[in-house]
Amino acid sequence: SILKPVLIAETLGREDFGTISGSLALPYLAGFAAAPWLGGWLWSLGGYNPVIALAAILATTALTAVTWLQHTALR
């Protein structure tokens, strides 16, 4: 999004912005690159049910992590 650089600079500082931004993008880009291969492999094992199950597990894990981090940050 357009606001991502602004949010990174405001929350984590402007010093070493490129390093911080790249470090935050690495997990996202790795998942983005691996998703088609992993989805195809899971589909070959058992159709779309394993793919949908993995997507649900990852979404639940992400929601749990964000909720926990917000709760921890408010203390």
XYZ file of N, CA and C in Angstrom, residues 9-34:
78
model
N 8.394 4.208 8.617
C 9.233 5.329 9.058
C 8.749 5.900 10.384
N 7.440 6.000 10.563
C 6.898 6.581 11.794
C 7.029 5.645 12.991
N 6.896 4.350 12.773
C 6.937 3.427 13.906
C 8.336 2.913 14.212
N 9.148 2.703 13.187
C 10.467 2.102 13.396
C 11.618 3.071 13.156
N 11.301 4.280 12.736
C 12.340 5.285 12.527
C 12.809 5.340 11.086
N 13.455 6.447 10.761
C 13.908 6.661 9.385
C 15.328 6.178 9.161
N 16.062 5.971 10.230
C 17.427 5.474 10.091
C 17.381 4.016 9.642
N 18.181 3.676 8.664
C 18.227 2.321 8.090
C 16.871 1.883 7.547
N 16.142 2.825 6.956
C 14.803 2.537 6.444
C 14.814 1.406 5.420
N 15.776 1.428 4.500
C 15.842 0.398 3.461
C 16.054 -0.990 4.024
N 16.929 -1.094 5.012
C 17.198 -2.387 5.639
C 15.958 -2.903 6.360
N 15.302 -2.020 7.089
C 14.101 -2.412 7.831
C 12.988 -2.812 6.866
N 12.775 -2.015 5.836
C 11.718 -2.306 4.872
C 11.979 -3.626 4.148
N 13.223 -3.862 3.770
C 13.568 -5.121 3.117
C 13.392 -6.315 4.030
N 13.762 -6.147 5.296
C 13.601 -7.239 6.262
C 12.130 -7.573 6.484
N 11.283 -6.558 6.484
C 9.854 -6.801 6.651
C 9.231 -7.423 5.405
N 9.790 -7.146 4.239
C 9.233 -7.671 2.992
C 9.677 -9.099 2.706
N 10.787 -9.525 3.266
C 11.337 -10.841 2.936
C 10.363 -11.994 3.203
N 9.735 -12.098 4.380
C 8.803 -13.220 4.598
C 7.611 -13.186 3.636
N 7.090 -11.992 3.386
C 5.961 -11.856 2.467
C 6.341 -12.310 1.062
N 7.483 -11.847 0.587
C 7.906 -12.200 -0.766
C 8.263 -13.679 -0.887
N 8.817 -14.265 0.163
C 9.113 -15.700 0.138
C 7.817 -16.505 0.038
N 6.823 -16.120 0.808
C 5.525 -16.787 0.725
C 4.858 -16.585 -0.622
N 4.984 -15.383 -1.151
C 4.420 -15.064 -2.461
C 5.052 -15.930 -3.547
N 6.352 -16.175 -3.435
C 7.054 -16.987 -4.428
C 6.758 -18.478 -4.260
N 6.603 -18.940 -3.029
C 6.414 -20.366 -2.770
C 4.956 -20.812 -2.888
